[in-house]
XYZ file of N, CA and C in Angstrom:
693
model
N -133.012 -124.843 -170.569
C -133.494 -126.004 -169.850
C -133.603 -125.747 -168.354
N -133.033 -124.626 -167.873
C -132.957 -124.422 -166.445
C -134.268 -123.957 -165.826
N -135.252 -123.583 -166.635
C -136.487 -123.051 -166.081
C -137.728 -123.794 -166.544
N -137.581 -125.032 -167.008
C -138.734 -125.788 -167.467
C -138.807 -127.122 -166.725
N -139.977 -127.742 -166.784
C -140.201 -129.057 -166.171
C -139.865 -129.069 -164.685
N -140.270 -128.024 -163.978
C -139.934 -127.879 -162.562
C -141.167 -128.070 -161.692
N -140.981 -128.796 -160.582
C -142.046 -128.962 -159.606
C -141.449 -128.933 -158.206
N -142.291 -128.675 -157.209
C -141.873 -128.689 -155.808
C -142.386 -129.969 -155.148
N -141.488 -130.721 -154.517
C -141.861 -131.939 -153.805
C -141.188 -131.904 -152.441
N -141.992 -131.866 -151.384
C -141.464 -131.818 -150.010
C -140.458 -130.690 -149.816
N -140.671 -129.592 -150.525
C -139.790 -128.439 -150.407
C -138.627 -128.440 -151.375
N -138.261 -129.613 -151.923
C -137.194 -129.696 -152.916
C -137.694 -129.151 -154.261
N -136.807 -128.518 -155.005
C -137.115 -128.129 -156.375
C -136.643 -129.249 -157.282
N -137.572 -129.889 -157.971
C -137.267 -131.053 -158.799
C -137.483 -130.709 -160.262
N -136.462 -130.932 -161.068
C -136.534 -130.637 -162.496
C -136.256 -131.887 -163.310
N -137.125 -132.168 -164.274
C -136.899 -133.288 -165.176
C -135.938 -132.834 -166.268
N -134.719 -133.406 -166.251
C -133.673 -133.006 -167.197
C -133.819 -133.765 -168.514
N -134.010 -135.071 -168.430
C -134.252 -135.925 -169.593
C -135.397 -136.870 -169.231
N -135.733 -137.772 -170.131
C -136.797 -138.736 -169.835
C -136.462 -139.624 -168.649
N -135.174 -139.755 -168.331
C -134.765 -140.674 -167.264
C -134.018 -140.010 -166.112
N -133.818 -138.697 -166.145
C -133.018 -138.027 -165.119
C -133.769 -136.855 -164.503
N -133.798 -136.836 -163.169
C -134.341 -135.713 -162.411
C -133.216 -135.031 -161.640
N -133.201 -133.693 -161.671
C -132.324 -132.920 -160.797
C -133.126 -132.554 -159.555
N -132.558 -132.816 -158.388
C -133.232 -132.518 -157.124
C -132.406 -131.479 -156.382
N -132.927 -130.257 -156.312
C -132.228 -129.138 -155.670
C -132.623 -129.100 -154.191
N -131.621 -129.238 -153.316
C -131.866 -129.263 -151.875
C -131.872 -127.855 -151.299
N -132.977 -127.175 -151.492
C -133.210 -125.856 -150.893
C -132.119 -124.841 -151.262
N -131.563 -124.968 -152.458
C -130.536 -124.038 -152.914
C -129.134 -124.385 -152.469
N -128.985 -125.454 -151.673
C -127.672 -125.805 -151.112
C -126.833 -126.653 -152.065
N -127.466 -127.608 -152.763
C -126.747 -128.513 -153.653
C -127.752 -129.166 -154.598
N -127.234 -129.891 -155.587
C -128.099 -130.571 -156.553
C -127.740 -132.052 -156.599
N -128.759 -132.889 -156.493
C -128.611 -134.332 -156.606
C -129.294 -134.782 -157.889
N -128.973 -135.979 -158.361
C -129.573 -136.476 -159.598
C -130.097 -137.888 -159.403
N -131.344 -138.083 -159.803
C -131.962 -139.399 -159.788
C -132.040 -139.894 -161.222
N -131.326 -140.997 -161.497
C -131.282 -141.572 -162.844
C -132.080 -142.874 -162.817
N -133.118 -142.953 -163.631
C -134.028 -144.090 -163.585
C -133.845 -144.973 -164.814
N -133.351 -146.186 -164.593
C -133.174 -147.149 -165.667
C -134.377 -148.066 -165.774
N -134.269 -149.061 -166.628
C -135.361 -150.013 -166.813
C -135.488 -150.961 -165.624
N -134.376 -151.205 -164.914
C -134.393 -152.177 -163.819
C -134.193 -151.552 -162.446
N -133.409 -150.510 -162.370
C -133.125 -149.875 -161.084
C -132.844 -148.397 -161.278
N -132.751 -147.672 -160.175
C -132.482 -146.233 -160.218
C -131.240 -145.916 -159.399
N -130.492 -144.932 -159.846
C -129.273 -144.499 -159.170
C -129.461 -143.067 -158.692
N -129.268 -142.846 -157.404
C -129.303 -141.509 -156.836
C -127.866 -141.032 -156.664
N -127.499 -140.015 -157.409
C -126.142 -139.487 -157.351
C -126.109 -138.348 -156.339
N -125.473 -138.610 -155.215
C -125.361 -137.722 -154.064
C -126.682 -137.652 -153.298
N -126.562 -137.328 -152.018
C -127.738 -137.276 -151.149
C -127.841 -135.952 -150.413
N -127.046 -134.974 -150.844
C -127.137 -133.656 -150.247
C -126.661 -133.619 -148.812
N -127.112 -132.576 -148.105
C -126.687 -132.364 -146.730
C -127.623 -133.023 -145.730
N -128.618 -133.743 -146.222
C -129.544 -134.425 -145.315
C -130.455 -133.464 -144.589
N -130.864 -132.380 -145.252
C -131.639 -131.332 -144.593
C -133.138 -131.581 -144.626
N -133.603 -132.422 -145.560
C -135.032 -132.652 -145.705
C -135.363 -134.123 -145.805
N -136.523 -134.438 -146.383
C -136.982 -135.812 -146.533
C -136.679 -136.295 -147.953
N -135.446 -136.686 -148.170
C -134.997 -137.031 -149.518
C -135.581 -138.362 -149.989
N -135.531 -139.376 -149.154
C -136.028 -140.692 -149.576
C -137.507 -140.626 -149.944
N -138.269 -139.928 -149.148
C -139.700 -139.757 -149.421
C -139.897 -139.056 -150.768
N -139.039 -138.103 -151.067
C -139.117 -137.371 -152.335
C -138.767 -138.273 -153.504
N -137.700 -139.050 -153.356
C -137.282 -139.976 -154.411
C -138.389 -140.992 -154.701
N -139.060 -141.457 -153.668
C -140.106 -142.467 -153.846
C -141.322 -141.943 -154.590
N -141.476 -140.620 -154.647
C -142.564 -140.065 -155.462
C -142.196 -140.038 -156.942
N -140.913 -140.206 -157.241
C -140.439 -140.121 -158.625
C -140.229 -141.485 -159.273
N -139.999 -142.527 -158.460
C -139.778 -143.866 -159.020
C -140.164 -144.942 -158.013
N -140.621 -146.075 -158.544
C -140.861 -147.240 -157.691
C -139.804 -148.309 -157.909
N -138.756 -147.968 -158.677
C -137.638 -148.895 -158.901
C -136.740 -148.939 -157.655
N -136.029 -150.039 -157.433
C -135.049 -150.067 -156.339
C -133.962 -149.018 -156.577
N -133.606 -148.305 -155.535
C -132.672 -147.174 -155.647
C -131.382 -147.468 -154.894
N -130.237 -147.205 -155.531
C -128.953 -147.254 -154.826
C -128.277 -145.900 -154.945
N -127.359 -145.615 -154.023
C -126.724 -144.292 -153.926
C -125.263 -144.350 -154.337
N -124.835 -143.358 -155.112
C -123.418 -143.148 -155.432
C -123.059 -141.719 -155.043
N -122.027 -141.561 -154.236
C -121.549 -140.227 -153.865
C -120.410 -139.799 -154.785
N -120.511 -138.614 -155.346
C -119.413 -138.106 -156.175
C -118.197 -137.760 -155.325
N -118.428 -137.402 -154.070
C -117.339 -137.172 -153.111
C -117.931 -137.129 -151.716
N -117.075 -136.951 -150.713
C -117.503 -137.127 -149.342
C -117.887 -135.887 -148.577
N -118.093 -134.768 -149.246
C -118.443 -133.550 -148.516
C -119.830 -133.631 -147.893
N -120.013 -132.881 -146.807
C -121.256 -132.953 -146.055
C -122.466 -132.506 -146.866
N -122.283 -131.670 -147.873
C -123.421 -131.238 -148.688
C -123.695 -132.193 -149.849
N -123.016 -133.348 -149.847
C -123.252 -134.347 -150.895
C -123.485 -135.745 -150.344
N -123.172 -135.971 -149.077
C -123.224 -137.339 -148.557
C -123.961 -137.503 -147.230
N -124.395 -136.409 -146.604
C -125.000 -136.541 -145.284
C -126.426 -137.079 -145.332
N -127.026 -137.103 -146.520
C -128.343 -137.709 -146.661
C -128.284 -139.213 -146.852
N -127.080 -139.765 -146.891
C -126.910 -141.219 -147.053
C -127.652 -142.012 -145.988
N -127.765 -141.448 -144.792
C -128.351 -142.156 -143.660
C -129.763 -142.668 -143.954
N -130.466 -141.988 -144.871
C -131.821 -142.417 -145.204
C -131.841 -143.684 -146.066
N -130.691 -143.999 -146.678
C -130.653 -145.097 -147.645
C -129.823 -146.291 -147.176
N -129.140 -146.147 -146.050
C -128.434 -147.283 -145.456
C -127.034 -147.506 -145.958
N -126.827 -147.525 -147.274
C -125.495 -147.762 -147.826
C -125.302 -146.918 -149.072
N -124.041 -146.698 -149.429
C -123.737 -145.877 -150.601
C -122.354 -146.211 -151.135
N -122.170 -146.014 -152.418
C -120.863 -146.153 -153.060
C -120.119 -144.822 -152.956
N -118.842 -144.902 -152.551
C -117.993 -143.711 -152.461
C -116.539 -144.145 -152.600
N -115.720 -143.317 -153.234
C -114.297 -143.626 -153.346
C -113.675 -143.655 -151.954
N -112.849 -144.668 -151.698
C -112.269 -144.859 -150.366
C -111.443 -143.662 -149.886
N -110.857 -142.900 -150.801
C -110.033 -141.763 -150.399
C -110.843 -140.652 -149.729
N -112.174 -140.725 -149.836
C -113.020 -139.705 -149.207
C -113.753 -140.213 -147.966
N -113.542 -141.464 -147.611
C -114.288 -142.013 -146.477
C -114.015 -141.248 -145.188
N -112.799 -140.764 -145.025
C -112.457 -140.046 -143.789
C -113.287 -138.783 -143.606
N -113.807 -138.225 -144.706
C -114.562 -136.976 -144.630
C -115.928 -137.158 -143.966
N -116.396 -138.392 -143.901
C -117.704 -138.639 -143.298
C -117.585 -139.483 -142.026
N -116.398 -139.493 -141.441
C -116.190 -140.187 -140.179
C -115.987 -139.163 -139.063
N -116.229 -139.574 -137.840
C -116.296 -138.617 -136.727
C -114.992 -137.878 -136.465
N -113.878 -138.471 -136.848
C -112.600 -137.782 -136.642
C -112.572 -136.454 -137.406
N -113.287 -136.400 -138.526
C -113.338 -135.169 -139.331
C -114.706 -134.492 -139.213
N -115.770 -135.281 -139.410
C -117.119 -134.726 -139.393
C -117.630 -134.678 -137.961
N -117.210 -133.663 -137.235
C -117.587 -133.504 -135.835
C -118.930 -132.793 -135.714
N -119.514 -132.896 -134.537
C -120.779 -132.188 -134.264
C -120.586 -130.685 -134.455
N -119.445 -130.169 -134.024
C -119.167 -128.732 -134.155
C -119.123 -128.317 -135.623
N -118.455 -129.103 -136.453
C -118.348 -128.789 -137.877
C -119.735 -128.824 -138.540
N -120.521 -129.836 -138.191
C -121.878 -129.974 -138.732
C -122.760 -128.805 -138.300
N -122.686 -128.452 -137.010
C -123.503 -127.351 -136.490
C -123.138 -126.039 -137.179
N -121.853 -125.812 -137.387
C -121.405 -124.592 -138.059
C -121.962 -124.535 -139.476
N -121.949 -125.669 -140.178
C -122.482 -125.732 -141.535
C -123.979 -125.408 -141.546
N -124.722 -126.008 -140.630
C -126.170 -125.793 -140.583
C -126.512 -124.332 -140.318
N -125.861 -123.736 -139.344
C -126.162 -122.352 -138.988
C -125.759 -121.381 -140.098
N -124.629 -121.666 -140.751
C -124.196 -120.826 -141.873
C -125.173 -120.946 -143.035
N -125.631 -122.172 -143.305
C -126.556 -122.402 -144.414
C -127.850 -121.632 -144.220
N -128.358 -121.606 -143.008
C -129.618 -120.923 -142.718
C -129.533 -119.426 -142.979
N -128.322 -118.861 -142.876
C -128.150 -117.418 -143.069
C -128.018 -117.023 -144.537
N -127.790 -118.009 -145.412
C -127.598 -117.699 -146.828
C -128.905 -117.249 -147.465
N -128.826 -116.271 -148.357
C -130.022 -115.706 -148.986
C -130.738 -116.719 -149.871
N -129.994 -117.685 -150.425
C -130.608 -118.668 -151.318
C -131.358 -119.758 -150.567
N -131.089 -119.922 -149.268
C -131.623 -121.071 -148.534
C -133.135 -120.966 -148.351
N -133.842 -122.034 -148.695
C -135.307 -122.042 -148.613
C -135.803 -123.307 -147.932
N -135.028 -123.827 -146.971
C -135.363 -125.091 -146.343
C -135.830 -124.954 -144.906
N -135.850 -126.070 -144.166
C -136.341 -126.075 -142.787
C -135.364 -125.431 -141.806
N -135.851 -125.204 -140.607
C -135.020 -124.680 -139.517
C -134.023 -125.766 -139.116
N -132.731 -125.433 -139.139
C -131.690 -126.414 -138.857
C -131.043 -126.221 -137.486
N -131.590 -125.318 -136.696
C -130.928 -124.981 -135.430
C -130.822 -126.167 -134.484
N -131.737 -127.133 -134.589
C -131.696 -128.314 -133.736
C -131.392 -129.579 -134.526
N -130.902 -129.440 -135.745
C -130.633 -130.597 -136.601
C -129.519 -131.448 -135.995
N -129.763 -132.741 -135.745
C -128.720 -133.595 -135.166
C -127.748 -134.111 -136.228
N -126.516 -134.357 -135.831
C -125.540 -134.962 -136.728
C -125.870 -136.442 -136.900
N -125.927 -136.883 -138.147
C -126.175 -138.302 -138.427
C -125.252 -138.714 -139.562
N -124.217 -139.466 -139.238
C -123.195 -139.822 -140.216
C -123.684 -140.916 -141.165
N -123.150 -140.934 -142.397
C -123.485 -142.014 -143.331
C -123.176 -143.378 -142.737
N -123.924 -144.375 -143.166
C -123.770 -145.715 -142.617
C -122.784 -146.536 -143.455
N -123.222 -147.588 -144.104
C -122.299 -148.478 -144.812
C -121.809 -147.840 -146.110
N -120.486 -147.843 -146.310
C -119.891 -147.321 -147.542
C -119.276 -148.475 -148.335
N -119.471 -148.431 -149.643
C -118.952 -149.452 -150.549
C -117.921 -148.784 -151.455
N -116.704 -149.313 -151.549
C -115.678 -148.651 -152.364
C -116.007 -148.672 -153.844
N -115.639 -147.595 -154.514
C -115.821 -147.486 -155.956
C -114.558 -146.872 -156.538
N -114.214 -147.238 -157.767
C -112.969 -146.759 -158.376
C -113.154 -146.579 -159.882
N -112.145 -145.970 -160.510
C -112.179 -145.747 -161.959
C -112.395 -147.062 -162.693
N -113.277 -147.034 -163.669
C -113.550 -148.214 -164.473
C -114.755 -149.011 -164.009
N -115.190 -148.810 -162.759
C -116.407 -149.475 -162.296
C -117.593 -148.978 -163.112
N -118.576 -149.846 -163.298
C -119.749 -149.468 -164.089
C -121.029 -149.833 -163.351
N -122.027 -148.970 -163.486
C -123.337 -149.196 -162.903
C -124.348 -149.376 -164.029
N -124.895 -150.581 -164.128
C -125.868 -150.914 -165.165
C -127.268 -150.785 -164.572
N -128.027 -149.819 -165.069
C -129.367 -149.559 -164.543
C -130.444 -150.247 -165.358
N -130.031 -150.877 -166.462
C -130.989 -151.436 -167.398
C -131.290 -150.396 -168.467
N -130.705 -150.581 -169.643
C -130.901 -149.614 -170.727
C -129.923 -148.465 -170.715
N -129.123 -148.347 -169.669
C -128.085 -147.316 -169.593
C -127.019 -147.760 -168.607
N -125.775 -147.408 -168.922
C -124.636 -147.794 -168.091
C -123.809 -146.555 -167.784
N -123.464 -146.373 -166.511
C -122.620 -145.251 -166.092
C -121.255 -145.755 -165.641
N -120.215 -145.174 -166.208
C -118.836 -145.532 -165.881
C -118.247 -144.530 -164.898
N -117.491 -145.020 -163.936
C -116.830 -144.171 -162.951
C -115.493 -143.680 -163.491
N -115.283 -142.374 -163.432
C -113.998 -141.762 -163.771
C -113.522 -140.985 -162.547
N -112.245 -141.084 -162.225
C -111.700 -140.376 -161.068
C -111.188 -139.000 -161.483
N -111.604 -137.975 -160.717
C -111.156 -136.602 -160.981
C -110.745 -135.969 -159.650
N -109.621 -136.402 -159.069
C -109.180 -135.847 -157.789
C -108.787 -134.379 -157.922
N -109.007 -133.640 -156.867
C -108.684 -132.213 -156.852
C -109.512 -131.536 -155.777
N -110.789 -131.395 -156.028
C -111.710 -130.849 -155.030
C -111.624 -131.672 -153.757
N -111.621 -132.985 -153.909
C -111.282 -133.918 -152.836
C -110.422 -135.027 -153.445
N -109.702 -135.791 -152.634
C -108.880 -136.872 -153.184
C -109.698 -137.949 -153.889
N -110.940 -138.158 -153.435
C -111.751 -139.229 -153.989
C -112.876 -138.769 -154.893
N -112.784 -137.578 -155.436
C -113.847 -137.079 -156.324
C -113.964 -137.945 -157.572
N -115.211 -138.292 -157.918
C -115.471 -139.047 -159.140
C -116.539 -138.355 -159.962
N -116.603 -138.717 -161.248
C -117.708 -138.325 -162.118
C -118.269 -139.598 -162.730
N -119.479 -139.520 -163.260
C -120.157 -140.681 -163.837
C -120.520 -140.386 -165.281
N -120.047 -141.249 -166.180
C -120.204 -141.017 -167.622
C -121.117 -142.049 -168.257
N -122.148 -141.561 -168.945
C -123.012 -142.391 -169.773
C -122.678 -142.052 -171.219
N -121.760 -142.809 -171.809
C -121.285 -142.507 -173.161
C -122.386 -142.632 -174.202
N -123.249 -143.631 -174.042
C -124.290 -143.865 -175.048
C -125.274 -142.702 -175.115
N -125.649 -142.171 -173.954
C -126.585 -141.051 -173.914
C -125.883 -139.707 -173.781
N -124.534 -139.729 -173.747
C -123.704 -138.540 -173.829
C -123.935 -137.566 -172.671
N -123.935 -138.135 -171.454
C -124.167 -137.335 -170.253
C -123.069 -137.596 -169.231
N -122.582 -136.524 -168.602
C -121.585 -136.621 -167.534
C -122.179 -136.015 -166.272
N -122.298 -136.811 -165.221
C -122.725 -136.298 -163.918
C -121.459 -136.008 -163.127
N -121.237 -134.724 -162.799
C -119.896 -134.284 -162.426
C -119.686 -133.923 -160.967
N -120.738 -133.943 -160.134
C -120.525 -133.531 -158.754
C -119.918 -132.137 -158.695
N -118.847 -131.980 -157.911
C -118.164 -130.682 -157.827
C -116.874 -130.660 -158.629
N -116.639 -131.695 -159.438
C -115.401 -131.734 -160.221
C -115.435 -130.744 -161.383
N -116.620 -130.541 -161.969
C -116.794 -129.550 -163.044
C -118.115 -128.835 -162.782
N -118.027 -127.574 -162.381
C -119.223 -126.774 -162.113
C -119.044 -125.391 -162.728
N -120.117 -124.596 -162.707
C -120.041 -123.246 -163.275
C -119.596 -122.232 -162.234
N -119.448 -122.672 -161.002
C -118.981 -121.800 -159.916
C -117.504 -122.089 -159.646
N -116.826 -121.245 -158.873
C -115.426 -121.553 -158.517
C -115.320 -122.899 -157.813
N -114.250 -123.636 -158.079
C -114.045 -124.956 -157.493
C -113.022 -124.859 -156.363
N -113.410 -125.319 -155.185
C -112.532 -125.225 -154.020
C -111.464 -126.319 -154.074
N -110.207 -125.917 -154.177
C -109.103 -126.877 -154.160
C -107.968 -126.396 -153.253
N -108.320 -125.556 -152.274
C -107.295 -125.008 -151.386
C -107.627 -125.237 -149.915
N -108.474 -126.214 -149.630
C -108.843 -126.468 -148.241
C -108.134 -127.707 -147.713
N -108.389 -128.054 -146.451
C -107.670 -129.170 -145.846
C -108.109 -130.516 -146.413
N -109.206 -130.533 -147.157
C -109.686 -131.785 -147.737
C -109.287 -131.943 -149.203
N -108.653 -130.948 -149.808
C -108.354 -130.966 -151.235
C -106.995 -131.619 -151.507
N -106.718 -131.842 -152.804
C -105.383 -132.323 -153.174
C -104.539 -131.099 -153.527
N -104.305 -130.828 -154.799
C -103.567 -129.631 -155.193
C -103.902 -129.293 -156.642
N -103.476 -128.127 -157.067
C -103.811 -127.639 -158.404
C -103.241 -128.558 -159.484
N -102.009 -129.026 -159.272
C -101.363 -129.853 -160.290
C -102.128 -131.159 -160.508
N -102.532 -131.817 -159.416
C -103.260 -133.074 -159.555
C -104.631 -132.856 -160.196
N -105.291 -131.768 -159.810
C -106.592 -131.455 -160.397
C -106.448 -131.175 -161.894
N -105.399 -130.459 -162.262
C -105.157 -130.156 -163.674
C -104.938 -131.437 -164.483
N -104.135 -132.346 -163.950
C -103.893 -133.621 -164.634
C -105.197 -134.401 -164.796
N -106.032 -134.378 -163.757
C -107.296 -135.111 -163.813
C -108.231 -134.520 -164.870
N -108.250 -133.205 -164.973
C -109.091 -132.557 -165.983
C -108.583 -132.862 -167.398
N -107.276 -132.926 -167.567
C -106.725 -133.276 -168.881
C -107.106 -134.709 -169.246
N -107.108 -135.603 -168.272
C -107.552 -136.980 -168.528
C -109.035 -137.003 -168.908
N -109.850 -136.207 -168.202
C -111.271 -136.143 -168.521
C -111.497 -135.556 -169.908
N -110.671 -134.593 -170.264
C -110.778 -133.958 -171.586
C -110.590 -134.989 -172.711
N -109.817 -136.038 -172.453
C -109.608 -137.074 -173.463
C -110.897 -137.840 -173.764
N -111.876 -137.729 -172.864
C -113.150 -138.437 -173.042
C -114.274 -137.491 -173.470
N -113.933 -136.240 -173.778
C -114.984 -135.248 -173.998
C -115.831 -135.508 -175.239
N -115.336 -136.319 -176.165
C -116.163 -136.637 -177.340
C -117.249 -137.664 -176.998
N -117.310 -138.091 -175.720
C -118.313 -139.064 -175.298
C -119.476 -138.426 -174.533
N -119.450 -137.104 -174.340
C -120.573 -136.453 -173.653
C -120.798 -135.045 -174.209
N -122.052 -134.612 -174.108
C -122.445 -133.276 -174.545
C -122.877 -132.408 -173.369
N -123.597 -133.012 -172.422
C -124.102 -132.272 -171.271
C -123.363 -132.669 -170.002
N -123.131 -131.667 -169.143
C -122.542 -131.900 -167.829
C -123.575 -131.519 -166.778
N -123.832 -132.441 -165.856
C -124.768 -132.179 -164.765
C -123.960 -131.958 -163.491
N -123.812 -130.704 -163.051
C -122.959 -130.383 -161.899
C -123.698 -130.456 -160.577
N -122.943 -130.379 -159.490
C -123.508 -130.501 -158.163
C -124.034 -129.215 -157.559
N -123.852 -128.093 -158.268
C -124.317 -126.808 -157.744
C -124.735 -125.882 -158.880
N -125.619 -124.976 -158.543
C -126.004 -123.823 -159.357
C -126.635 -124.243 -160.680
N -126.099 -123.801 -161.823
C -126.727 -124.070 -163.113
C -126.695 -125.553 -163.459
N -127.748 -126.033 -164.100
C -127.768 -127.398 -164.615
C -128.722 -127.456 -165.779
N -128.367 -128.157 -166.846
C -127.012 -128.671 -167.111
C -126.098 -127.555 -167.607
N -124.808 -127.872 -167.760
C -123.861 -126.913 -168.325
C -123.144 -127.567 -169.507
N -122.490 -126.741 -170.309
C -121.830 -127.242 -171.512
C -120.384 -127.629 -171.231
N -119.754 -128.246 -172.230
C -118.349 -128.659 -172.091
C -117.401 -127.466 -172.011
N -117.879 -126.286 -172.299
C -117.030 -125.108 -172.199
C -116.432 -124.971 -170.806
N -117.211 -125.361 -169.796
C -116.726 -125.241 -168.428
C -115.564 -126.173 -168.137
N -115.515 -127.314 -168.806
C -114.383 -128.217 -168.655
C -113.112 -127.544 -169.158
N -113.200 -126.880 -170.297
C -112.036 -126.187 -170.847
C -111.651 -124.986 -169.986
N -112.644 -124.266 -169.487
C -112.346 -123.111 -168.622
C -111.579 -123.542 -167.367
């Protein structure tokens, strides 16, 4: 599935995963997901804000769109500014506030990203810092009804204290952000919790594994199988 139904829109690589879900690859830096229901659409993560994301989303749906962040890292939430408001777990709000997300930190990220061999986006040397605007708290058990599909919030702290995943039990899909990916998961930085808490969270998620078949991660391969949850 990783090499079919792919198109380029405003520089983003967009792949149709299912009849209602698009994966939007932000120039090799991260992957966002647009889920289109009968009444509204949910954009899961907004990337690093490197391109014209809202314009890209509007080419894929004319439904009203709301944003949910799987966590507060700059490569998943800095595009929020284009949408005005977003749902995010309160434990990650500090990651997108100026006390943590400084101009220096943002500039370092942009310059490092430009040097990566996978990067295929615009020149970021003059990219200004623009922090997310209104944040709405979200927690385990909250549900987003898009019309014809419902996504439940599950908390998976570890990568960050407020990391969440979104489960559509009826359609058997888990949108996992960086909580379950095919690449190494960072849990040893100043924004992480610890190995023990992450392990407990994964064991809790494992109890729900009979409710999903595909995992849509925030980086690299998409989709991935449940094998990665066990690994």
